[in-house]
Coordinates of C-alpha atoms in Angstrom, one line a residue:
Chain A
M1 CA -5.5 -50.7 2.7
S2 CA -6.6 -50.0 6.2
R3 CA -8.1 -46.7 7.3
Q4 CA -5.0 -45.9 9.3
V5 CA -2.7 -46.3 6.3
E6 CA -5.1 -44.1 4.2
I7 CA -5.0 -41.4 6.8
R8 CA -1.2 -41.5 7.0
E9 CA -1.1 -41.3 3.2
L10 CA -3.3 -38.2 3.2
Y11 CA -1.2 -36.7 5.9
R12 CA 1.9 -37.2 3.9
Q13 CA 0.3 -35.6 0.8
R14 CA -0.8 -32.4 2.6
P15 CA 0.5 -29.2 1.0
R16 CA 3.6 -28.0 2.8
S17 CA 6.8 -26.3 1.9
R18 CA 10.2 -26.3 3.6
F19 CA 10.8 -22.8 2.1
L20 CA 7.7 -21.4 3.8
R21 CA 8.5 -23.0 7.1
W22 CA 12.1 -21.7 7.2
S23 CA 11.0 -18.3 6.0
S24 CA 8.4 -18.0 8.8
A25 CA 10.9 -19.3 11.3
A26 CA 13.4 -16.7 10.2
L27 CA 10.9 -13.9 10.4
A28 CA 9.9 -15.1 13.9
V29 CA 13.5 -15.2 15.1
L30 CA 14.1 -11.7 13.6
A31 CA 11.0 -10.4 15.4
I32 CA 12.0 -11.9 18.8
A33 CA 15.6 -10.6 18.3
S34 CA 14.3 -7.1 17.5
W35 CA 12.5 -7.0 20.9
F36 CA 15.7 -8.0 22.7
S37 CA 18.0 -5.6 20.7
G38 CA 17.7 -2.9 23.3
E39 CA 16.8 -0.3 20.6
L40 CA 13.2 -0.1 21.4
G41 CA 13.2 1.2 25.0
T42 CA 10.0 -0.6 25.9
D43 CA 10.1 0.3 29.6
D44 CA 10.8 4.0 28.9
L45 CA 7.4 4.6 27.3
F46 CA 5.5 4.4 30.6
S47 CA 7.8 6.5 32.7
A48 CA 6.1 9.0 35.0
R49 CA 7.3 11.9 32.8
R50 CA 5.8 10.5 29.7
L51 CA 2.6 9.6 31.4
A52 CA 2.2 13.1 32.7
N53 CA 2.9 14.3 29.2
L54 CA 0.2 12.0 27.9
E55 CA -2.4 13.2 30.4
R56 CA -1.8 16.9 29.4
F57 CA -2.0 15.9 25.7
V58 CA -5.3 14.1 26.1
G59 CA -6.8 17.1 27.8
E60 CA -5.7 19.3 24.9
L61 CA -7.4 17.1 22.3
V62 CA -10.7 18.6 23.3
P63 CA -11.7 21.6 21.1
Y64 CA -10.2 24.7 22.5
P65 CA -13.5 26.6 23.5
L66 CA -14.5 23.5 25.4
Q67 CA -11.3 23.0 27.4
G68 CA -12.2 23.2 31.1
E69 CA -15.8 23.9 30.3
A70 CA -18.9 21.7 30.4
F71 CA -19.5 19.9 27.1
D72 CA -21.8 21.9 24.7
A73 CA -22.6 20.3 21.4
G74 CA -23.4 23.7 19.8
V75 CA -20.0 25.1 20.6
A76 CA -18.3 22.0 19.4
F77 CA -20.3 22.0 16.2
R78 CA -19.5 25.7 15.5
W79 CA -15.8 25.1 16.2
A80 CA -15.7 22.2 13.8
R81 CA -17.6 24.1 11.1
D82 CA -15.2 27.0 11.3
L83 CA -12.2 24.7 11.2
M84 CA -13.6 23.0 8.1
A85 CA -14.5 26.3 6.4
E86 CA -11.1 27.7 7.1
K87 CA -8.9 24.8 5.9
G88 CA -10.7 21.4 6.2
W89 CA -12.8 21.4 3.1
A90 CA -10.2 22.9 0.8
A91 CA -7.5 20.6 2.2
A92 CA -9.7 17.5 1.8
G93 CA -10.4 18.5 -1.8
K94 CA -6.7 18.9 -2.5
T95 CA -5.9 15.6 -0.9
L96 CA -8.5 13.9 -3.2
A97 CA -7.2 15.7 -6.2
L98 CA -3.6 14.7 -5.4
S99 CA -4.6 11.0 -5.3
V100 CA -6.7 11.3 -8.5
A101 CA -4.0 13.1 -10.5
A102 CA -1.3 10.6 -9.3
I103 CA -3.3 7.5 -10.0
V104 CA -4.2 8.6 -13.5
L105 CA -0.6 9.4 -14.3
A106 CA 0.5 6.1 -12.7
A107 CA -2.0 4.2 -15.0
F108 CA -0.5 5.8 -18.1
G109 CA 3.0 4.9 -16.9
A110 CA 1.9 1.3 -16.1
L111 CA 0.2 0.8 -19.4
V112 CA 3.2 2.0 -21.3
L113 CA 5.7 0.0 -19.3
A114 CA 3.8 -3.2 -18.8
P115 CA 4.0 -4.6 -22.4
A116 CA 7.7 -4.2 -22.3
A117 CA 8.0 -6.2 -19.1
A118 CA 5.7 -9.1 -20.3
R119 CA 7.6 -12.0 -21.6
T120 CA 4.8 -13.1 -24.0
F121 CA 4.7 -9.8 -25.8
A122 CA 8.3 -8.6 -25.6
S123 CA 9.7 -11.4 -27.6
P124 CA 11.2 -11.5 -31.1
E125 CA 8.1 -13.2 -32.6
P126 CA 5.2 -12.4 -30.3
Y127 CA 2.3 -14.9 -30.3
L128 CA 3.0 -16.4 -33.8
P129 CA 6.2 -17.9 -35.1
G130 CA 7.9 -15.9 -37.8
P131 CA 9.0 -17.1 -41.2
R132 CA 12.5 -17.9 -39.8
P133 CA 13.5 -18.6 -36.2
P134 CA 14.9 -15.4 -34.7
G135 CA 18.7 -15.1 -34.6
P136 CA 20.6 -14.9 -31.3
L137 CA 21.0 -11.2 -31.5
R138 CA 17.3 -10.5 -31.7
R139 CA 16.6 -13.0 -28.9
T140 CA 19.1 -11.4 -26.5
S141 CA 18.0 -7.9 -27.3
W142 CA 14.4 -8.8 -26.5
K143 CA 15.4 -10.5 -23.4
A144 CA 17.3 -7.3 -22.5
V145 CA 14.0 -5.3 -23.1
V146 CA 12.1 -7.6 -20.7
W147 CA 14.8 -7.4 -18.0
G148 CA 15.1 -3.6 -18.4
G149 CA 11.4 -3.1 -18.1
R150 CA 11.2 -5.3 -15.0
A151 CA 14.2 -3.6 -13.4
L152 CA 12.7 -0.2 -14.0
L153 CA 9.4 -1.3 -12.4
I154 CA 11.1 -2.9 -9.4
L155 CA 13.2 0.3 -8.9
F156 CA 10.0 2.4 -9.1
R157 CA 8.1 0.4 -6.5
S158 CA 11.0 -0.1 -4.1
M159 CA 11.3 3.7 -3.5
P160 CA 9.0 4.9 -0.8
E161 CA 6.7 7.7 -2.0
Y162 CA 7.8 9.9 0.9
V163 CA 11.5 9.7 0.0
L164 CA 10.7 10.3 -3.7
A165 CA 8.6 13.4 -2.9
F166 CA 11.3 14.7 -0.6
L167 CA 13.9 14.5 -3.3
L168 CA 11.7 15.9 -6.1
L169 CA 10.6 18.8 -3.9
A170 CA 14.2 20.1 -3.8
M171 CA 14.4 20.0 -7.6
L172 CA 10.9 21.2 -8.7
G173 CA 10.1 23.6 -5.9
P174 CA 6.9 23.9 -3.9
T175 CA 4.2 23.0 -6.4
A176 CA 1.9 20.0 -6.2
W177 CA 4.1 18.2 -8.8
P178 CA 6.6 16.6 -6.5
V179 CA 3.8 14.8 -4.5
V180 CA 1.9 13.9 -7.7
L181 CA 5.0 12.5 -9.4
A182 CA 6.2 10.7 -6.4
L183 CA 2.9 8.9 -5.9
A184 CA 2.6 8.3 -9.7
I185 CA 6.1 6.8 -10.0
H186 CA 5.7 4.4 -7.0
N187 CA 2.3 3.3 -8.1
S188 CA 3.2 2.9 -11.8
G189 CA 5.8 0.5 -10.6
I190 CA 3.2 -1.6 -8.7
L191 CA 0.5 -1.3 -11.4
G192 CA 3.0 -2.0 -14.1
K193 CA 4.1 -5.2 -12.5
L194 CA 0.6 -6.4 -11.9
T195 CA -0.4 -5.5 -15.5
A196 CA 2.6 -7.3 -16.9
E197 CA 1.4 -10.4 -15.0
I198 CA -2.1 -10.0 -16.5
V199 CA -0.6 -9.7 -20.0
E200 CA 1.5 -12.8 -19.5
N201 CA -1.6 -14.8 -18.4
L202 CA -3.8 -13.7 -21.3
D203 CA -5.1 -16.2 -23.8
P204 CA -2.8 -15.6 -26.8
K205 CA -5.3 -16.4 -29.5
P206 CA -6.7 -12.9 -30.1
M207 CA -3.2 -11.4 -30.4
A208 CA -2.1 -14.2 -32.7
A209 CA -5.1 -13.5 -34.9
L210 CA -4.2 -9.8 -35.0
R211 CA -0.6 -10.6 -35.8
G212 CA -1.7 -13.0 -38.5
L213 CA -3.6 -10.2 -40.1
G214 CA -0.4 -8.2 -40.3
A215 CA -0.8 -6.0 -37.2
R216 CA 2.4 -4.4 -35.9
R217 CA 3.4 -4.3 -32.3
P218 CA 1.8 -1.0 -31.4
Q219 CA -1.4 -2.2 -33.0
I220 CA -1.3 -5.4 -31.1
V221 CA -0.9 -3.4 -27.9
V222 CA -3.8 -1.0 -28.6
F223 CA -6.3 -3.4 -30.1
G224 CA -5.4 -6.6 -28.4
L225 CA -3.7 -6.2 -25.1
Y226 CA -5.4 -3.1 -23.7
P227 CA -9.0 -4.1 -24.3
L228 CA -8.3 -7.6 -22.9
V229 CA -6.5 -6.3 -19.9
F230 CA -8.9 -3.5 -19.1
P231 CA -11.4 -5.1 -16.6
R232 CA -8.7 -6.6 -14.4
F233 CA -6.5 -3.4 -14.7
L234 CA -9.5 -1.4 -13.4
L235 CA -9.6 -3.6 -10.3
F236 CA -6.0 -2.9 -9.6
F237 CA -6.4 0.7 -10.5
F238 CA -9.0 1.3 -7.8
Y239 CA -7.2 -0.9 -5.3
R240 CA -4.1 1.4 -5.7
W241 CA -6.2 4.5 -5.7
E242 CA -7.2 3.6 -2.1
T243 CA -3.6 3.6 -1.0
C244 CA -3.0 6.8 -3.0
V245 CA -5.7 8.6 -0.9
R246 CA -3.9 7.4 2.3
E247 CA -0.5 8.6 1.1
A248 CA -1.8 11.9 -0.3
T249 CA -3.0 12.9 3.1
V250 CA 0.4 12.3 4.6
L251 CA 2.6 13.7 1.8
G252 CA 1.1 17.1 2.5
M253 CA 3.5 17.2 5.4
L254 CA 6.2 18.0 2.9
G255 CA 4.5 21.4 2.2
V256 CA 1.7 20.9 -0.3
V257 CA -1.5 22.2 1.1
S258 CA -3.3 18.9 1.6
L259 CA -4.5 17.7 5.0
G260 CA -1.0 16.6 6.1
Y261 CA 0.3 20.2 5.8
W262 CA -2.3 21.5 8.2
I263 CA -1.8 18.6 10.6
V264 CA 1.9 19.2 11.1
D265 CA 1.2 23.0 11.1
A266 CA -1.3 22.5 14.0
R267 CA 1.2 20.3 15.8
A268 CA 3.9 22.9 15.4
R269 CA 1.6 25.5 16.9
N270 CA 0.7 23.0 19.7
H271 CA -3.0 23.2 18.7
Y272 CA -3.6 19.5 19.4
D273 CA -7.4 19.9 19.2
E274 CA -7.1 21.0 15.6
M275 CA -4.5 18.4 14.7
F276 CA -6.7 15.6 16.1
A277 CA -9.8 16.9 14.3
L278 CA -7.9 17.1 11.0
I279 CA -6.5 13.6 11.4
L280 CA -10.2 12.5 11.8
V281 CA -11.1 14.3 8.6
G282 CA -8.2 12.4 6.9
A283 CA -9.6 9.1 8.3
A284 CA -13.0 10.0 6.9
I285 CA -11.6 10.6 3.4
V286 CA -9.8 7.3 3.5
V287 CA -13.0 5.4 4.6
L288 CA -14.9 7.2 1.8
G289 CA -12.2 6.3 -0.8
D290 CA -12.4 2.7 0.4
L291 CA -16.2 2.6 0.0
V292 CA -16.0 4.1 -3.5
S293 CA -13.3 1.7 -4.5
I294 CA -15.1 -1.3 -3.1
L295 CA -18.3 -0.3 -4.9
T296 CA -16.6 0.3 -8.3
R297 CA -14.6 -2.9 -8.0
E298 CA -17.8 -4.8 -7.3
L299 CA -19.4 -3.2 -10.4
V300 CA -16.4 -4.1 -12.6
R301 CA -16.4 -7.6 -11.3
R302 CA -20.1 -7.9 -12.1
F303 CA -20.2 -6.3 -15.5
G304 CA -16.6 -6.1 -16.6
Chain B
M1 CA -42.1 17.6 -34.7
W2 CA -38.4 18.0 -33.8
L3 CA -38.6 15.4 -31.0
P4 CA -38.8 12.3 -33.1
S5 CA -36.2 13.6 -35.5
L6 CA -33.9 14.2 -32.6
A7 CA -34.5 10.6 -31.5
S8 CA -33.7 9.4 -35.0
V9 CA -30.5 11.4 -35.2
W10 CA -29.5 9.9 -31.9
S11 CA -30.3 6.4 -33.0
E12 CA -28.3 6.9 -36.1
S13 CA -25.4 8.4 -34.3
A14 CA -22.0 6.8 -34.2
W15 CA -22.2 7.1 -30.4
L16 CA -25.1 4.8 -30.1
R17 CA -23.5 2.3 -32.5
A18 CA -20.3 2.4 -30.4
W19 CA -22.4 1.9 -27.3
R20 CA -24.2 -1.1 -28.9
S21 CA -21.0 -2.7 -30.2
G22 CA -19.8 -3.1 -26.6
I23 CA -17.0 -0.6 -26.2
G24 CA -19.6 1.6 -24.5
W25 CA -18.8 1.0 -20.9
R26 CA -15.1 1.1 -21.4
G27 CA -15.3 4.4 -23.1
L28 CA -17.6 5.7 -20.3
V29 CA -15.1 4.7 -17.7
I30 CA -12.1 6.2 -19.5
G31 CA -14.0 9.4 -20.1
A32 CA -15.0 9.7 -16.5
L33 CA -11.4 9.1 -15.4
A34 CA -10.1 11.7 -17.9
V35 CA -12.6 14.2 -16.5
A36 CA -11.5 13.3 -12.9
G37 CA -7.9 13.8 -13.9
L38 CA -8.6 17.2 -15.5
W39 CA -10.5 18.3 -12.3
A40 CA -7.6 17.3 -10.2
A41 CA -5.1 19.2 -12.4
V42 CA -7.3 22.3 -12.1
V43 CA -7.7 22.0 -8.3
L44 CA -3.9 21.6 -7.9
D45 CA -2.8 24.2 -10.5
L46 CA -0.8 21.5 -12.2
D47 CA 1.0 23.5 -14.9
P48 CA 3.3 21.4 -17.2
R49 CA 5.7 24.4 -17.3
D50 CA 6.3 23.9 -13.6
L51 CA 7.9 20.5 -14.4
V52 CA 10.9 22.3 -15.8
P53 CA 13.0 23.1 -12.7
G54 CA 14.3 26.6 -12.2
P55 CA 18.0 27.2 -12.7
G56 CA 18.8 26.5 -9.0
G57 CA 16.8 23.3 -8.9
L58 CA 18.3 22.2 -12.3
A59 CA 21.8 22.6 -11.0
Q60 CA 21.1 20.8 -7.8
G61 CA 19.2 18.1 -9.7
K62 CA 22.2 17.6 -12.1
E63 CA 24.6 17.4 -9.2
F64 CA 22.3 15.0 -7.4
L65 CA 21.8 12.7 -10.3
S66 CA 25.5 12.8 -11.3
R67 CA 26.4 11.3 -7.9
A68 CA 24.1 8.2 -8.6
F69 CA 27.1 6.3 -9.9
K70 CA 29.5 7.6 -7.2
P71 CA 27.8 6.9 -3.9
A72 CA 30.0 8.0 -1.0
L73 CA 32.0 5.5 1.0
T74 CA 33.4 8.1 3.4
Y75 CA 31.9 11.2 4.9
E76 CA 31.6 14.3 2.7
A77 CA 31.7 16.8 5.5
D78 CA 34.9 19.0 5.7
F79 CA 35.2 18.3 9.3
V80 CA 34.6 14.9 10.8
P81 CA 35.0 14.6 14.6
E82 CA 37.6 12.3 15.9
G83 CA 36.2 8.8 16.7
T84 CA 33.2 9.0 14.4
Q85 CA 32.5 5.6 13.0
P86 CA 33.1 5.1 9.3
L87 CA 30.2 5.8 7.0
P88 CA 29.6 2.1 6.0
F89 CA 29.2 1.2 9.6
K90 CA 26.8 4.1 10.1
V91 CA 24.8 2.9 7.1
L92 CA 24.7 -0.6 8.4
K93 CA 23.5 0.6 11.8
A94 CA 20.7 2.6 10.2
V95 CA 19.7 -0.5 8.2
R96 CA 19.8 -2.5 11.4
T97 CA 17.5 -0.1 13.2
T98 CA 15.2 0.1 10.2
V99 CA 14.9 -3.8 10.2
I100 CA 14.4 -3.8 14.0
F101 CA 11.5 -1.3 13.9
A102 CA 9.9 -3.2 11.0
A103 CA 10.3 -6.6 12.6
A104 CA 9.0 -5.5 16.0
A105 CA 6.0 -3.8 14.4
I106 CA 5.1 -6.7 12.1
S107 CA 5.3 -9.1 15.1
L108 CA 2.8 -7.0 17.0
A109 CA 0.6 -6.6 13.9
V110 CA 0.6 -10.4 13.1
L111 CA -0.5 -11.1 16.7
G112 CA -3.2 -8.4 16.7
G113 CA -4.2 -9.3 13.1
L114 CA -4.7 -13.0 13.9
I115 CA -6.9 -12.1 16.9
L116 CA -9.0 -9.4 15.2
G117 CA -9.0 -11.2 11.9
S118 CA -10.5 -14.4 13.4
L119 CA -13.1 -12.3 15.2
A120 CA -14.0 -10.5 11.9
S121 CA -14.2 -13.8 9.9
T122 CA -17.7 -15.1 9.3
A123 CA -16.4 -18.6 8.7
W124 CA -16.7 -19.9 12.2
W125 CA -19.2 -18.0 14.2
F126 CA -22.1 -17.8 11.9
E127 CA -21.8 -21.3 10.5
D128 CA -23.3 -23.4 13.3
P129 CA -25.7 -25.5 11.2
A130 CA -27.8 -26.5 14.2
G131 CA -28.2 -22.9 15.0
G132 CA -26.7 -23.7 18.4
S133 CA -27.3 -26.8 20.3
T134 CA -28.2 -25.2 23.6
R135 CA -30.5 -22.3 24.4
L136 CA -27.6 -20.3 25.8
R137 CA -25.6 -20.8 22.6
R138 CA -28.5 -19.7 20.4
V139 CA -28.9 -16.5 22.4
F140 CA -25.2 -15.9 22.1
L141 CA -25.2 -16.4 18.4
R142 CA -28.1 -14.0 17.9
S143 CA -27.1 -11.2 20.3
V144 CA -23.4 -11.2 21.3
A145 CA -21.8 -12.6 18.1
P146 CA -23.1 -9.9 15.7
V147 CA -22.1 -7.2 18.0
V148 CA -18.6 -8.5 18.4
Y149 CA -18.3 -9.1 14.7
G150 CA -19.6 -5.7 13.7
G151 CA -17.5 -4.0 16.4
T152 CA -14.3 -5.7 15.2
R153 CA -15.0 -4.7 11.6
V154 CA -15.4 -1.0 12.7
L155 CA -12.3 -1.2 14.8
I156 CA -10.3 -2.7 11.9
S157 CA -11.4 0.0 9.5
L158 CA -10.6 2.8 12.1
M159 CA -7.0 1.4 12.6
R160 CA -6.5 1.2 8.9
S161 CA -7.8 4.6 8.0
V162 CA -5.2 6.5 9.9
H163 CA -1.8 6.4 8.2
E164 CA 1.2 5.1 10.2
L165 CA 2.9 8.5 9.8
L166 CA -0.1 10.2 11.3
W167 CA -0.1 7.8 14.2
A168 CA 3.6 8.6 14.6
V169 CA 2.8 12.4 14.7
L170 CA 0.0 11.7 17.3
F171 CA 2.4 9.7 19.5
L172 CA 5.2 12.2 19.1
A173 CA 2.8 14.8 20.5
A174 CA 1.6 12.4 23.2
F175 CA 4.8 10.8 24.4
G176 CA 7.7 12.7 22.8
L177 CA 10.3 10.8 20.8
S178 CA 10.2 7.2 21.8
N179 CA 11.2 4.3 19.6
F180 CA 8.6 2.0 21.2
A181 CA 5.9 4.5 20.3
A182 CA 7.2 4.5 16.7
V183 CA 6.9 0.7 16.6
I184 CA 3.3 0.9 17.8
A185 CA 2.6 3.7 15.3
I186 CA 3.5 1.3 12.5
A187 CA 1.8 -1.7 14.2
I188 CA -1.7 -0.1 14.5
P189 CA -2.6 0.4 10.8
Y190 CA -0.7 -2.8 9.9
T191 CA -2.8 -4.7 12.4
G192 CA -5.9 -3.4 10.7
T193 CA -4.8 -4.4 7.2
L194 CA -3.6 -7.8 8.3
A195 CA -6.8 -8.4 10.2
K196 CA -8.9 -7.5 7.1
V197 CA -6.9 -9.7 4.8
F198 CA -6.6 -12.6 7.3
A199 CA -10.4 -12.5 7.7
E200 CA -10.8 -12.7 3.9
I201 CA -8.4 -15.6 3.7
L202 CA -10.2 -17.5 6.5
D203 CA -13.5 -16.9 4.8
E204 CA -12.3 -18.1 1.5
S205 CA -10.4 -21.2 2.6
P206 CA -12.3 -24.6 2.1
R207 CA -14.8 -25.4 4.7
E208 CA -15.0 -29.2 4.4
A209 CA -12.7 -30.0 7.2
A210 CA -14.4 -27.6 9.5
A211 CA -17.8 -29.1 8.7
A212 CA -16.5 -32.6 9.4
L213 CA -15.1 -31.5 12.7
R214 CA -18.4 -29.7 13.6
A215 CA -20.4 -32.8 12.7
A216 CA -18.1 -34.8 15.0
G217 CA -19.1 -32.5 17.8
A218 CA -16.1 -30.1 18.0
S219 CA -16.7 -26.8 19.7
P220 CA -16.4 -23.6 17.6
A221 CA -13.0 -22.9 19.0
Q222 CA -11.8 -26.4 18.1
V223 CA -13.3 -26.1 14.6
F224 CA -11.5 -22.8 14.2
L225 CA -8.1 -23.9 15.5
F226 CA -8.0 -27.4 13.8
G227 CA -10.4 -27.1 10.9
L228 CA -9.9 -23.6 9.5
L229 CA -6.6 -22.1 10.6
P230 CA -4.2 -24.9 9.4
Q231 CA -5.5 -24.5 5.8
A232 CA -5.3 -20.8 5.8
L233 CA -1.8 -20.6 7.4
P234 CA 0.3 -20.7 4.3
D235 CA -1.6 -17.8 2.7
I236 CA -1.5 -16.0 6.0
S237 CA 2.3 -16.2 6.4
A238 CA 2.9 -15.3 2.7
Y239 CA 0.8 -12.2 3.2
A240 CA 2.5 -11.3 6.5
F241 CA 5.8 -11.5 4.6
Y242 CA 4.6 -9.1 2.0
R243 CA 3.5 -6.7 4.7
F244 CA 7.0 -7.0 6.3
E245 CA 8.4 -5.5 3.1
C246 CA 5.9 -2.6 3.4
A247 CA 6.8 -2.2 7.0
L248 CA 10.5 -1.8 6.0
R249 CA 9.5 1.1 3.8
S250 CA 7.4 2.7 6.5
S251 CA 10.1 2.3 9.1
A252 CA 12.6 3.9 6.8
V253 CA 10.3 6.9 6.2
L254 CA 9.7 7.3 10.0
G255 CA 13.3 8.5 10.1
F256 CA 12.1 11.8 8.6
F257 CA 10.3 12.4 11.9
G258 CA 13.5 12.0 14.0
Y259 CA 13.7 8.3 14.6
P260 CA 17.1 6.7 14.0
T261 CA 16.1 4.8 10.8
L262 CA 17.4 5.2 7.3
G263 CA 15.2 8.2 6.5
Y264 CA 16.8 10.3 9.3
Y265 CA 20.3 10.0 7.9
L266 CA 19.1 10.3 4.3
A267 CA 17.3 13.6 5.1
A268 CA 20.2 14.9 7.1
S269 CA 22.7 14.2 4.3
F270 CA 20.4 15.7 1.7
E271 CA 19.9 18.9 3.7
N272 CA 23.7 19.2 4.0
L273 CA 23.9 18.7 0.2
H274 CA 26.0 15.6 0.7
F275 CA 24.5 13.9 -2.3
G276 CA 27.0 11.0 -2.4
E277 CA 25.9 10.0 1.1
V278 CA 22.2 10.3 0.1
W279 CA 22.8 7.8 -2.7
T280 CA 24.6 5.4 -0.3
Y281 CA 21.5 5.4 2.0
L282 CA 19.2 5.2 -1.0
Y283 CA 21.0 2.1 -2.3
A284 CA 21.0 0.5 1.2
L285 CA 17.2 1.1 1.3
I286 CA 16.6 -0.3 -2.2
A287 CA 18.8 -3.3 -1.5
L288 CA 16.9 -4.0 1.7
V289 CA 13.5 -3.8 0.0
L290 CA 14.7 -5.8 -3.0
V291 CA 15.9 -8.7 -0.8
V292 CA 12.6 -8.9 1.1
D293 CA 10.6 -8.3 -2.1
W294 CA 12.3 -11.2 -3.8
W295 CA 11.7 -13.4 -0.7
S296 CA 8.0 -12.6 -0.3
G297 CA 7.5 -12.8 -4.1
A298 CA 9.0 -16.3 -4.1
L299 CA 6.7 -17.3 -1.3
R300 CA 3.6 -16.0 -2.9
R301 CA 4.4 -17.6 -6.3
R302 CA 4.5 -20.9 -4.5
F303 CA 1.3 -20.6 -2.5
V304 CA -1.0 -17.9 -3.7
A305 CA -2.4 -19.0 -7.1

């Protein structure tokens, strides 16, 4: 076989997929069509009126005591310190607390729902064959459990947190619950799906051993699945916590006193300097959360 | 006298035995998370009794949930002006705008993500085995490259750390209501996320082809374009698809700030207590997300192991 033929053979064997190509092409066509749809008003953004608006806005981003003055680091520092003392620190703490409460609840939800959505566990005879093959009724009912569990998880994660919080707020009134629950529901959908995938990929032998010793389903879950799932679950837990921090900042806009609340409040009062500073505080919290999450995930990877 | 006895008590204690038997670190983590959860509950005044809605909230909640199986197909308002388009058309129009915002944003984000992602990938600029063939290139690799690399990393993390809704609020204040500004608001954090993940994908893809090209005398740009990028492309497009799904959700939520996407009509119907219409919009949103979720899931199952 000549070199040419060999190369052609390799070329033919390269990994490729018609599905991926068509999908990418479809997305590209959709993107181009969206720009030509006439909905976006691309030329309008740089009209003279908007640019004048922008110039005024940029001027107002400077802390109020410094507007039209020479820059003075002392004045700027005192302004920032007062802003933080008045609302910044408390709001930052609440934002963090929202994300922590939400992710802990989401973890509970995910750990309860995941076994039901895992095909290996939610079957008539999990991990070991029973004395008799299961009848058609038992097989279909366990299939129904899996599909029900999956449908619930998909429904949970397809709802944006903001919409959920908006709807819950009307029912539960202005406590922190609507935001916590909205974040928890959305993230238990995501964590639950990921955990169910971990459960399905587990080595079945430990669970088979437990079942062989006479363990019932709840015991298999608590003493078999949870300990085995734990390290990888923690990775996903912290990865989702990162996004919870981001979302918690924003969900404050609905009225819970997190950073988002003070940001829209400052905007409503046209205090753009304050709005900008608080957005920066939000960014700092997100960066901090990312760092903590990266660090813990590395620890889990190393020792878990 | 009591010190050694304390030590012996400790060494006999069930805690230490638990620690030695290997459940220690798991217990520690769970304990820490429980403490964190309690702290959060205290800070937020989370009272389980507040979970029971008041009489008004309960009535509204019941009415809202009872409409779940009866989404509206026509307007619920008592007075509908002559010539208003039927509700299904309005829903479809909202869906169309939502998709347009998301697709336009993701196209900007993929372009930006590819550029920033390749600058933030270590795979091609720090891997010149000769350490640069000419003096000029050596100087470049030691001085300019680390600055560009570090600067890109910082830029990516800044773009990511401000949520798209906060960008939208900023742009609303800066430009007023402009659809193009909304698209850019979504595109900025998405560019950051895509760039970060693209860089990781590039760094993790196999390097043999790149090394072969380099040995054959290809320039770093050639190595990148023909040695690294083709292998990473399937993963990159699968991930871009997943982000498109997220962009749909973001675009729908932007409606709450006055842009003509699903969130706008959803909020308006909810505030008018037209719960049937709310469900129609909710189902439209869920259907939209599910289709793309299925699509991107199918792609990832095929490519990303």
